[in-house]
mmCIF file of C-alpha atoms and ligand atoms in Angstrom:
data_model
loop_
_atom_site.group_PDB
_atom_site.id
_atom_site.type_symbol
_atom_site.label_atom_id
_atom_site.label_comp_id
_atom_site.label_asym_id
_atom_site.label_seq_id
_atom_site.Cartn_x
_atom_site.Cartn_y
_atom_site.Cartn_z
ATOM 1 C CA MET A 1 49.358 14.120 -13.364
ATOM 2 C CA LYS A 2 46.587 17.024 -12.734
ATOM 3 C CA LYS A 3 44.602 15.514 -15.468
ATOM 4 C CA THR A 4 44.363 12.092 -13.879
ATOM 5 C CA SER A 5 43.467 13.277 -10.329
ATOM 6 C CA ARG A 6 40.704 15.797 -11.658
ATOM 7 C CA ARG A 7 39.185 12.675 -13.510
ATOM 8 C CA GLN A 8 39.175 10.748 -10.544
ATOM 9 C CA PHE A 9 37.392 13.625 -8.620
ATOM 10 C CA LEU A 10 34.923 13.893 -11.370
ATOM 11 C CA LYS A 11 34.071 10.116 -11.076
ATOM 12 C CA VAL A 12 33.438 10.264 -7.643
ATOM 13 C CA ALA A 13 31.068 13.550 -8.037
ATOM 14 C CA ALA A 14 29.542 11.735 -11.136
ATOM 15 C CA ALA A 15 28.775 8.799 -8.632
ATOM 16 C CA GLY A 16 27.198 10.821 -5.818
ATOM 17 C CA ALA A 17 25.097 12.856 -8.495
ATOM 18 C CA ALA A 18 23.739 9.239 -9.885
ATOM 19 C CA ILE A 19 22.764 8.285 -6.338
ATOM 20 C CA LEU A 20 20.958 11.586 -5.949
ATOM 21 C CA THR A 21 19.344 11.490 -9.240
ATOM 22 C CA THR A 22 18.104 7.895 -8.494
ATOM 23 C CA GLY A 23 16.645 8.821 -5.312
ATOM 24 C CA LYS A 24 14.823 11.820 -7.031
ATOM 25 C CA ALA A 25 13.242 9.777 -9.674
ATOM 26 C CA SER A 26 11.814 7.205 -7.286
ATOM 27 C CA ALA A 27 10.646 9.762 -4.762
ATOM 28 C CA SER A 28 8.529 11.571 -7.419
ATOM 29 C CA GLU A 29 6.841 8.505 -8.400
ATOM 30 C CA MET A 30 5.955 7.859 -4.757
ATOM 31 C CA HIS A 31 4.546 11.495 -4.489
ATOM 32 C CA GLN A 32 2.264 11.229 -7.565
ATOM 33 C CA LYS A 33 -1.092 12.637 -6.706
ATOM 34 C CA VAL A 34 -3.995 10.638 -6.089
ATOM 35 C CA ASN A 35 -5.743 9.500 -9.105
ATOM 36 C CA ASN A 36 -9.372 10.106 -9.350
ATOM 37 C CA ASN A 37 -9.897 8.218 -12.570
ATOM 38 C CA THR A 38 -9.547 4.698 -10.817
ATOM 39 C CA LEU A 39 -12.386 2.209 -10.288
ATOM 40 C CA SER A 40 -13.817 2.626 -6.711
ATOM 41 C CA MET A 41 -16.532 1.803 -4.323
ATOM 42 C CA LEU A 42 -18.356 3.828 -1.748
ATOM 43 C CA TYR A 43 -19.951 2.102 1.210
ATOM 44 C CA ASP A 44 -22.637 4.230 3.061
ATOM 45 C CA ALA A 45 -22.753 2.588 6.422
ATOM 46 C CA THR A 46 -26.051 4.696 7.168
ATOM 47 C CA LYS A 47 -27.738 2.712 4.026
ATOM 48 C CA CYS A 48 -26.749 -0.785 4.915
ATOM 49 C CA VAL A 49 -29.275 -3.050 6.164
ATOM 50 C CA GLY A 50 -26.839 -6.103 7.344
ATOM 51 C CA CYS A 51 -28.372 -8.342 4.885
ATOM 52 C CA LYS A 52 -25.073 -9.898 4.009
ATOM 53 C CA ALA A 53 -26.237 -10.233 0.434
ATOM 54 C CA CYS A 54 -23.072 -8.750 -0.741
ATOM 55 C CA MET A 55 -21.037 -11.367 1.257
ATOM 56 C CA ALA A 56 -22.958 -14.053 -0.568
ATOM 57 C CA ALA A 57 -22.524 -12.643 -3.906
ATOM 58 C CA CYS A 58 -18.906 -12.378 -3.415
ATOM 59 C CA LYS A 59 -18.339 -15.852 -2.696
ATOM 60 C CA ARG A 60 -20.741 -17.310 -5.266
ATOM 61 C CA VAL A 61 -19.182 -14.979 -8.137
ATOM 62 C CA ASN A 62 -15.468 -15.534 -7.016
ATOM 63 C CA GLY A 63 -15.976 -19.025 -5.747
ATOM 64 C CA ASP A 64 -13.785 -20.767 -8.206
ATOM 65 C CA TYR A 65 -11.441 -17.916 -9.342
ATOM 66 C CA GLY A 66 -10.739 -16.637 -5.725
ATOM 67 C CA SER A 67 -10.860 -20.153 -4.011
ATOM 68 C CA LEU A 68 -13.640 -18.940 -1.824
ATOM 69 C CA SER A 69 -16.201 -21.060 -0.307
ATOM 70 C CA TYR A 70 -18.928 -21.141 2.227
ATOM 71 C CA GLU A 71 -17.880 -22.016 5.588
ATOM 72 C CA ARG A 72 -19.625 -24.870 7.619
ATOM 73 C CA ALA A 73 -20.731 -24.082 11.079
ATOM 74 C CA SER A 74 -18.251 -25.782 13.321
ATOM 75 C CA PHE A 75 -21.233 -26.974 15.544
ATOM 76 C CA ASP A 76 -23.336 -28.244 12.950
ATOM 77 C CA PRO A 77 -22.295 -31.591 11.224
ATOM 78 C CA ASP A 78 -25.331 -31.670 9.119
ATOM 79 C CA GLY A 79 -24.279 -29.138 6.415
ATOM 80 C CA LEU A 80 -25.923 -25.828 7.527
ATOM 81 C CA TRP A 81 -23.768 -22.907 6.389
ATOM 82 C CA ASP A 82 -22.135 -20.661 8.829
ATOM 83 C CA ALA A 83 -21.402 -16.782 8.838
ATOM 84 C CA PRO A 84 -17.841 -16.222 8.924
ATOM 85 C CA GLN A 85 -16.764 -13.951 12.047
ATOM 86 C CA ASP A 86 -13.908 -12.341 10.087
ATOM 87 C CA LEU A 87 -12.219 -11.950 6.625
ATOM 88 C CA THR A 88 -10.791 -15.405 6.189
ATOM 89 C CA GLY A 89 -8.857 -17.466 3.696
ATOM 90 C CA SER A 90 -12.304 -18.080 1.955
ATOM 91 C CA THR A 91 -13.819 -14.718 2.714
ATOM 92 C CA ARG A 92 -13.078 -11.624 0.707
ATOM 93 C CA THR A 93 -15.592 -9.288 2.280
ATOM 94 C CA LEU A 94 -17.530 -9.118 5.689
ATOM 95 C CA ILE A 95 -20.364 -7.324 7.254
ATOM 96 C CA LYS A 96 -20.192 -6.779 11.154
ATOM 97 C CA LEU A 97 -22.490 -4.776 13.304
ATOM 98 C CA PHE A 98 -21.172 -2.310 15.965
ATOM 99 C CA LYS A 99 -23.495 -1.442 18.544
ATOM 100 C CA GLU A 100 -22.908 1.292 21.291
ATOM 101 C CA SER A 101 -26.389 1.554 22.571
ATOM 102 C CA GLU A 102 -30.023 0.860 21.484
ATOM 103 C CA ARG A 103 -29.687 4.067 19.504
ATOM 104 C CA ASP A 104 -26.093 3.965 18.448
ATOM 105 C CA TRP A 105 -25.331 1.161 16.203
ATOM 106 C CA SER A 106 -24.010 0.694 12.499
ATOM 107 C CA TYR A 107 -23.251 -2.175 10.199
ATOM 108 C CA VAL A 108 -19.752 -1.919 8.441
ATOM 109 C CA LYS A 109 -18.240 -3.795 5.445
ATOM 110 C CA TYR A 110 -14.770 -4.622 5.318
ATOM 111 C CA SER A 111 -12.711 -5.523 2.208
ATOM 112 C CA CYS A 112 -9.738 -4.347 0.630
ATOM 113 C CA MET A 113 -9.427 -0.607 0.496
ATOM 114 C CA HIS A 114 -7.404 -0.712 -2.937
ATOM 115 C CA CYS A 115 -4.928 1.776 -1.487
ATOM 116 C CA GLN A 116 -3.454 4.265 -4.012
ATOM 117 C CA LYS A 117 0.076 3.591 -2.484
ATOM 118 C CA PRO A 118 -0.482 0.164 -1.180
ATOM 119 C CA SER A 119 1.817 -1.435 1.423
ATOM 120 C CA CYS A 120 1.022 -4.782 0.287
ATOM 121 C CA VAL A 121 2.678 -4.035 -3.061
ATOM 122 C CA SER A 122 5.462 -2.019 -1.643
ATOM 123 C CA VAL A 123 6.809 -4.950 0.744
ATOM 124 C CA CYS A 124 5.966 -7.914 -1.576
ATOM 125 C CA PRO A 125 9.605 -9.109 -2.386
ATOM 126 C CA VAL A 126 8.477 -11.138 -5.587
ATOM 127 C CA ALA A 127 5.859 -8.606 -7.129
ATOM 128 C CA ALA A 128 3.115 -11.198 -6.447
ATOM 129 C CA MET A 129 0.947 -8.003 -5.185
ATOM 130 C CA THR A 130 0.733 -5.428 -7.892
ATOM 131 C CA ARG A 131 -1.378 -2.242 -8.708
ATOM 132 C CA ASP A 132 -2.622 -1.270 -11.818
ATOM 133 C CA PRO A 133 -2.181 2.281 -12.385
ATOM 134 C CA GLN A 134 -5.019 2.601 -14.841
ATOM 135 C CA THR A 135 -7.870 0.921 -12.815
ATOM 136 C CA GLY A 136 -6.329 1.056 -9.290
ATOM 137 C CA ILE A 137 -6.924 -2.415 -8.599
ATOM 138 C CA VAL A 138 -4.441 -3.897 -6.291
ATOM 139 C CA ASP A 139 -4.262 -7.502 -7.294
ATOM 140 C CA TYR A 140 -2.399 -10.812 -6.281
ATOM 141 C CA ASN A 141 -0.737 -13.561 -8.318
ATOM 142 C CA LYS A 142 -0.750 -16.737 -6.627
ATOM 143 C CA ASN A 143 1.588 -18.346 -9.042
ATOM 144 C CA THR A 144 4.196 -15.574 -8.147
ATOM 145 C CA CYS A 145 3.772 -15.735 -4.430
ATOM 146 C CA ILE A 146 6.261 -17.248 -2.158
ATOM 147 C CA GLY A 147 4.089 -17.391 1.079
ATOM 148 C CA CYS A 148 6.061 -14.853 2.919
ATOM 149 C CA ARG A 149 3.000 -13.195 4.115
ATOM 150 C CA TYR A 150 4.784 -9.707 4.403
ATOM 151 C CA CYS A 151 1.779 -8.241 2.561
ATOM 152 C CA GLN A 152 -0.396 -9.271 5.919
ATOM 153 C CA VAL A 153 1.965 -7.679 8.082
ATOM 154 C CA ALA A 154 2.311 -4.406 6.177
ATOM 155 C CA CYS A 155 -1.268 -3.816 5.624
ATOM 156 C CA ALA A 156 -2.876 -1.254 7.918
ATOM 157 C CA PHE A 157 -6.359 -2.304 7.483
ATOM 158 C CA ASN A 158 -5.450 -6.024 8.040
ATOM 159 C CA ILE A 159 -6.940 -7.278 4.906
ATOM 160 C CA PRO A 160 -4.946 -10.136 3.102
ATOM 161 C CA LYS A 161 -5.725 -13.637 4.927
ATOM 162 C CA PHE A 162 -3.579 -16.893 4.357
ATOM 163 C CA GLN A 163 -5.225 -20.001 3.745
ATOM 164 C CA TRP A 164 -3.478 -21.964 6.698
ATOM 165 C CA ASP A 165 -5.840 -24.816 6.250
ATOM 166 C CA ARG A 166 -4.769 -25.749 2.533
ATOM 167 C CA ALA A 167 -1.956 -27.782 1.121
ATOM 168 C CA LEU A 168 -1.357 -25.256 -1.421
ATOM 169 C CA PRO A 169 -2.113 -21.943 0.323
ATOM 170 C CA GLN A 170 -2.490 -18.545 -1.168
ATOM 171 C CA ILE A 171 -3.256 -15.067 -0.088
ATOM 172 C CA VAL A 172 -7.004 -13.906 -0.305
ATOM 173 C CA LYS A 173 -8.208 -10.500 -0.546
ATOM 174 C CA CYS A 174 -10.567 -8.618 -2.787
ATOM 175 C CA ASP A 175 -9.727 -8.112 -6.334
ATOM 176 C CA LEU A 176 -12.619 -5.693 -7.308
ATOM 177 C CA CYS A 177 -14.059 -8.864 -9.105
ATOM 178 C CA LYS A 178 -11.432 -8.107 -11.826
ATOM 179 C CA ASN A 179 -11.805 -11.517 -13.710
ATOM 180 C CA THR A 180 -15.287 -11.980 -12.887
ATOM 181 C CA ASN A 181 -18.482 -9.618 -12.282
ATOM 182 C CA LEU A 182 -16.308 -6.525 -13.259
ATOM 183 C CA ARG A 183 -15.196 -8.196 -16.707
ATOM 184 C CA GLN A 184 -18.662 -9.784 -17.472
ATOM 185 C CA LYS A 185 -21.059 -7.062 -16.215
ATOM 186 C CA GLY A 186 -18.877 -3.915 -15.607
ATOM 187 C CA ILE A 187 -19.841 -3.747 -11.925
ATOM 188 C CA THR A 188 -18.425 -5.484 -8.664
ATOM 189 C CA ALA A 189 -20.642 -8.189 -7.467
ATOM 190 C CA CYS A 190 -21.240 -6.638 -3.868
ATOM 191 C CA ALA A 191 -22.547 -3.414 -5.600
ATOM 192 C CA GLU A 192 -24.569 -5.184 -8.087
ATOM 193 C CA VAL A 193 -26.700 -7.157 -5.441
ATOM 194 C CA CYS A 194 -26.950 -4.593 -2.585
ATOM 195 C CA PRO A 195 -30.868 -4.186 -2.184
ATOM 196 C CA ALA A 196 -30.175 -0.927 -0.171
ATOM 197 C CA GLY A 197 -27.846 0.909 -2.390
ATOM 198 C CA ALA A 198 -25.287 0.864 0.251
ATOM 199 C CA ILE A 199 -22.435 0.033 -2.019
ATOM 200 C CA SER A 200 -21.923 2.486 -5.110
ATOM 201 C CA PHE A 201 -19.516 1.579 -7.878
ATOM 202 C CA GLY A 202 -17.852 4.003 -10.155
ATOM 203 C CA LYS A 203 -14.777 6.468 -10.796
ATOM 204 C CA ARG A 204 -13.066 7.612 -7.508
ATOM 205 C CA GLY A 205 -13.763 11.286 -8.582
ATOM 206 C CA ASP A 206 -17.549 10.709 -9.069
ATOM 207 C CA LEU A 207 -17.773 8.846 -5.960
ATOM 208 C CA LEU A 208 -16.060 11.620 -4.020
ATOM 209 C CA GLU A 209 -18.439 14.051 -5.505
ATOM 210 C CA GLU A 210 -21.395 12.060 -4.415
ATOM 211 C CA ALA A 211 -20.112 11.396 -1.094
ATOM 212 C CA GLN A 212 -19.584 15.296 -0.704
ATOM 213 C CA LYS A 213 -23.126 15.838 -1.931
ATOM 214 C CA ARG A 214 -24.370 13.562 0.667
ATOM 215 C CA LEU A 215 -22.498 15.241 3.570
ATOM 216 C CA ARG A 216 -23.706 18.557 2.101
ATOM 217 C CA GLU A 217 -27.373 17.606 2.044
ATOM 218 C CA ASN A 218 -27.704 15.731 5.144
ATOM 219 C CA PRO A 219 -26.051 17.930 7.889
ATOM 220 C CA GLY A 220 -26.149 15.857 11.263
ATOM 221 C CA LYS A 221 -26.667 12.629 9.562
ATOM 222 C CA TYR A 222 -23.181 12.020 8.900
ATOM 223 C CA LEU A 223 -19.698 12.274 10.417
ATOM 224 C CA ASN A 224 -18.251 14.892 8.352
ATOM 225 C CA HIS A 225 -15.413 12.712 7.002
ATOM 226 C CA ILE A 226 -14.905 10.578 3.963
ATOM 227 C CA TYR A 227 -12.954 7.700 5.160
ATOM 228 C CA GLY A 228 -10.553 6.613 2.306
ATOM 229 C CA GLU A 229 -10.240 9.865 0.813
ATOM 230 C CA LYS A 230 -7.021 10.792 2.357
ATOM 231 C CA GLU A 231 -5.886 7.974 4.581
ATOM 232 C CA VAL A 232 -2.634 6.563 3.930
ATOM 233 C CA GLY A 233 -2.125 8.531 0.709
ATOM 234 C CA GLY A 234 -5.838 7.871 -0.323
ATOM 235 C CA ALA A 235 -7.663 4.732 -1.150
ATOM 236 C CA ASN A 236 -10.264 3.528 -3.818
ATOM 237 C CA HIS A 237 -12.556 2.436 -1.296
ATOM 238 C CA LEU A 238 -14.509 5.107 0.258
ATOM 239 C CA TYR A 239 -16.641 5.070 3.440
ATOM 240 C CA LEU A 240 -19.392 7.545 5.020
ATOM 241 C CA SER A 241 -20.763 6.699 8.232
ATOM 242 C CA SER A 242 -22.714 8.397 11.239
ATOM 243 C CA MET A 243 -20.463 6.858 13.676
ATOM 244 C CA GLN A 244 -16.387 7.221 14.471
ATOM 245 C CA PHE A 245 -14.922 5.151 12.098
ATOM 246 C CA ASN A 246 -12.390 3.722 14.615
ATOM 247 C CA LYS A 247 -15.354 2.463 16.343
ATOM 248 C CA LEU A 248 -16.374 0.320 13.245
ATOM 249 C CA GLY A 249 -12.780 -1.145 13.175
ATOM 250 C CA LEU A 250 -11.546 1.375 10.412
ATOM 251 C CA PRO A 251 -8.138 2.459 12.105
ATOM 252 C CA VAL A 252 -7.024 5.996 12.493
ATOM 253 C CA LEU A 253 -4.333 6.563 9.891
ATOM 254 C CA LYS A 254 -2.157 9.442 8.839
ATOM 255 C CA ASP A 255 -2.551 11.049 5.170
ATOM 256 C CA GLU A 256 0.880 9.677 4.375
ATOM 257 C CA ALA A 257 1.284 6.231 2.990
ATOM 258 C CA PRO A 258 3.642 3.998 5.221
ATOM 259 C CA ALA A 259 5.214 3.260 1.784
ATOM 260 C CA GLU A 260 5.865 6.756 0.994
ATOM 261 C CA PHE A 261 7.425 7.355 4.472
ATOM 262 C CA SER A 262 9.726 4.414 4.020
ATOM 263 C CA GLU A 263 10.831 5.718 0.785
ATOM 264 C CA LYS A 264 11.458 9.077 2.077
ATOM 265 C CA ILE A 265 13.932 7.498 4.557
ATOM 266 C CA GLN A 266 15.668 5.624 1.829
ATOM 267 C CA HIS A 267 16.109 8.797 0.021
ATOM 268 C CA THR A 268 17.170 11.035 3.003
ATOM 269 C CA ILE A 269 19.740 8.335 3.608
ATOM 270 C CA TYR A 270 21.029 8.451 -0.057
ATOM 271 C CA LYS A 271 20.808 12.030 0.025
ATOM 272 C CA GLY A 272 22.954 12.194 3.465
ATOM 273 C CA PHE A 273 25.602 9.913 1.673
ATOM 274 C CA ILE A 274 26.368 12.833 -0.756
ATOM 275 C CA ALA A 275 28.195 15.256 1.337
ATOM 276 C CA PRO A 276 30.491 12.291 2.781
ATOM 277 C CA VAL A 277 30.961 10.914 -0.593
ATOM 278 C CA ALA A 278 32.075 14.243 -2.149
ATOM 279 C CA LEU A 279 34.098 15.282 0.830
ATOM 280 C CA TYR A 280 36.024 11.839 0.562
ATOM 281 C CA GLY A 281 36.557 12.402 -3.207
ATOM 282 C CA THR A 282 37.745 15.978 -2.405
ATOM 283 C CA LEU A 283 40.346 14.807 0.278
ATOM 284 C CA CYS A 284 41.403 11.854 -1.903
ATOM 285 C CA TRP A 285 42.195 14.663 -4.893
ATOM 286 C CA ILE A 286 44.039 16.632 -2.184
ATOM 287 C CA ALA A 287 45.908 13.721 -0.750
ATOM 288 C CA VAL A 288 46.980 12.568 -4.556
ATOM 289 C CA LYS A 289 47.993 16.214 -5.290
ATOM 290 C CA ASN A 290 50.208 16.589 -2.407
ATOM 291 C CA MET A 291 51.675 13.139 -2.708
ATOM 292 C CA ARG A 292 52.637 14.036 -6.332
ATOM 293 C CA LYS A 293 54.052 17.522 -5.204
ATOM 294 C CA HIS A 294 56.279 16.239 -2.276
ATOM 295 C CA GLY A 295 56.713 12.538 -3.585
ATOM 296 C CA PRO A 296 60.278 13.208 -4.883
ATOM 297 C CA GLU A 297 61.560 15.045 -1.793
ATOM 298 C CA GLU A 298 60.003 12.163 0.458
ATOM 299 C CA THR A 299 61.704 9.588 -1.794
ATOM 300 C CA ASP A 300 65.007 11.316 -1.693
ATOM 301 C CA HIS A 301 64.685 11.686 2.429
ATOM 302 C CA HIS A 302 63.987 8.073 2.419
ATOM 303 C CA LYS A 303 67.067 7.420 0.450
ATOM 304 C CA ASP A 304 69.177 9.448 2.913
ATOM 305 C CA THR A 305 67.608 7.725 5.839
ATOM 306 C CA ASP A 306 68.366 4.530 4.293
ATOM 307 C CA LYS A 307 71.842 5.532 3.441
ATOM 308 C CA GLN A 308 72.431 6.451 7.180
ATOM 309 C CA GLY A 309 71.016 3.808 8.527
ATOM 310 C CA GLY A 310 73.340 1.537 6.249
ATOM 311 C CA ALA A 311 76.411 3.431 7.126
HETATM 312 S S1 SF4 B 401 -5.982 -2.408 2.043
HETATM 313 FE FE1 SF4 B 401 -4.210 -3.682 2.621
HETATM 314 S S2 SF4 B 401 -4.246 -5.223 1.195
HETATM 315 FE FE2 SF4 B 401 -5.671 -3.666 0.381
HETATM 316 S S3 SF4 B 401 -4.272 -2.584 -1.068
HETATM 317 FE FE3 SF4 B 401 -4.368 -1.528 0.884
HETATM 318 S S4 SF4 B 401 -2.478 -2.338 1.926
HETATM 319 FE FE4 SF4 B 401 -3.057 -3.653 0.135
HETATM 320 S S1 SF4 B 402 -15.591 -5.906 -5.257
HETATM 321 FE FE1 SF4 B 402 -15.928 -8.295 -5.600
HETATM 322 S S2 SF4 B 402 -14.236 -9.332 -4.751
HETATM 323 FE FE2 SF4 B 402 -14.420 -7.287 -3.704
HETATM 324 S S3 SF4 B 402 -15.612 -7.587 -1.797
HETATM 325 FE FE3 SF4 B 402 -17.018 -6.960 -3.701
HETATM 326 S S4 SF4 B 402 -17.522 -8.834 -4.634
HETATM 327 FE FE4 SF4 B 402 -15.813 -9.408 -3.252
HETATM 328 S S1 SF4 B 403 -25.906 -6.046 0.316
HETATM 329 FE FE1 SF4 B 403 -25.981 -4.117 1.050
HETATM 330 S S2 SF4 B 403 -27.436 -3.837 2.712
HETATM 331 FE FE2 SF4 B 403 -26.984 -5.891 2.319
HETATM 332 S S3 SF4 B 403 -25.277 -6.220 3.883
HETATM 333 FE FE3 SF4 B 403 -24.214 -5.809 1.914
HETATM 334 S S4 SF4 B 403 -23.871 -3.681 1.838
HETATM 335 FE FE4 SF4 B 403 -25.504 -4.075 3.774
#
């Protein structure tokens, strides 16, 4: 009898331990350190001359693979090409100009940040968004995607775009030229063509060193901040600028990744379950023990009561 109740108690305790162990494994995965060996780009806004060669190269090189295309000017029926106003279902990267005054202005380039802890990957219910742990490339698989667009909602940088105008729409975002320029030439198309050296391509660690060197050697030229180094757990797309990044449309974000935060909540809830589950197990064990102990007397009492009732 005693043996059975102990076994039950141990089962409950083991179940609790299993929950705790599972939580710890996932949490440690999410708390992995930033990987500085991943492929990265450093965009230096102070060097950019706004020529948009990077945008054109991106569309030219990735046109077939990424379903990109030049956009016709809505006002021109004669076939002139328009410059897109925003990242779209046919535009993976965009150059914009921010102008505060005649003296204070800057170009800025938008494209996927290739976050080290990407929310788009974390929320995708069918793993259509994936992150390669070796290269750090956050990629998209159109054959797996079910079009829920959770990735769009989850991205703090508002990067993934949906092809609303197509019969078979897909999500569009930079994949670091994974299947095109990177595969053929070992460098991204936008970095390859930039005539001003505003886009550097390489390992994250090397680009961070380069960015730090530029900050050290040019005091007063740059804002003392490498955007993407720490934001949302670190990104592979890094930025240098002379202006506040939020003015350039790059949001002010915490160092902690939202994906990491949501996992923390999950695991806190799991951990919170351990005490009640263990307490419940203990109470069950005591109850079973007491029932066994007092069971025969209670049975006799009921028998007596039944007899009295029957008399
Ligand atoms: S910037 Fe957005 S789309 Fe790109 S990896 Fe990060 S969360 Fe995903
Ligand atoms: S890395 Fe390739 S896909 Fe990404 S913005 Fe540059 S050219 Fe476009
Ligand atoms: S190609 Fe270079 S200089 Fe020209 S817009 Fe792009 S980043 Fe700027």
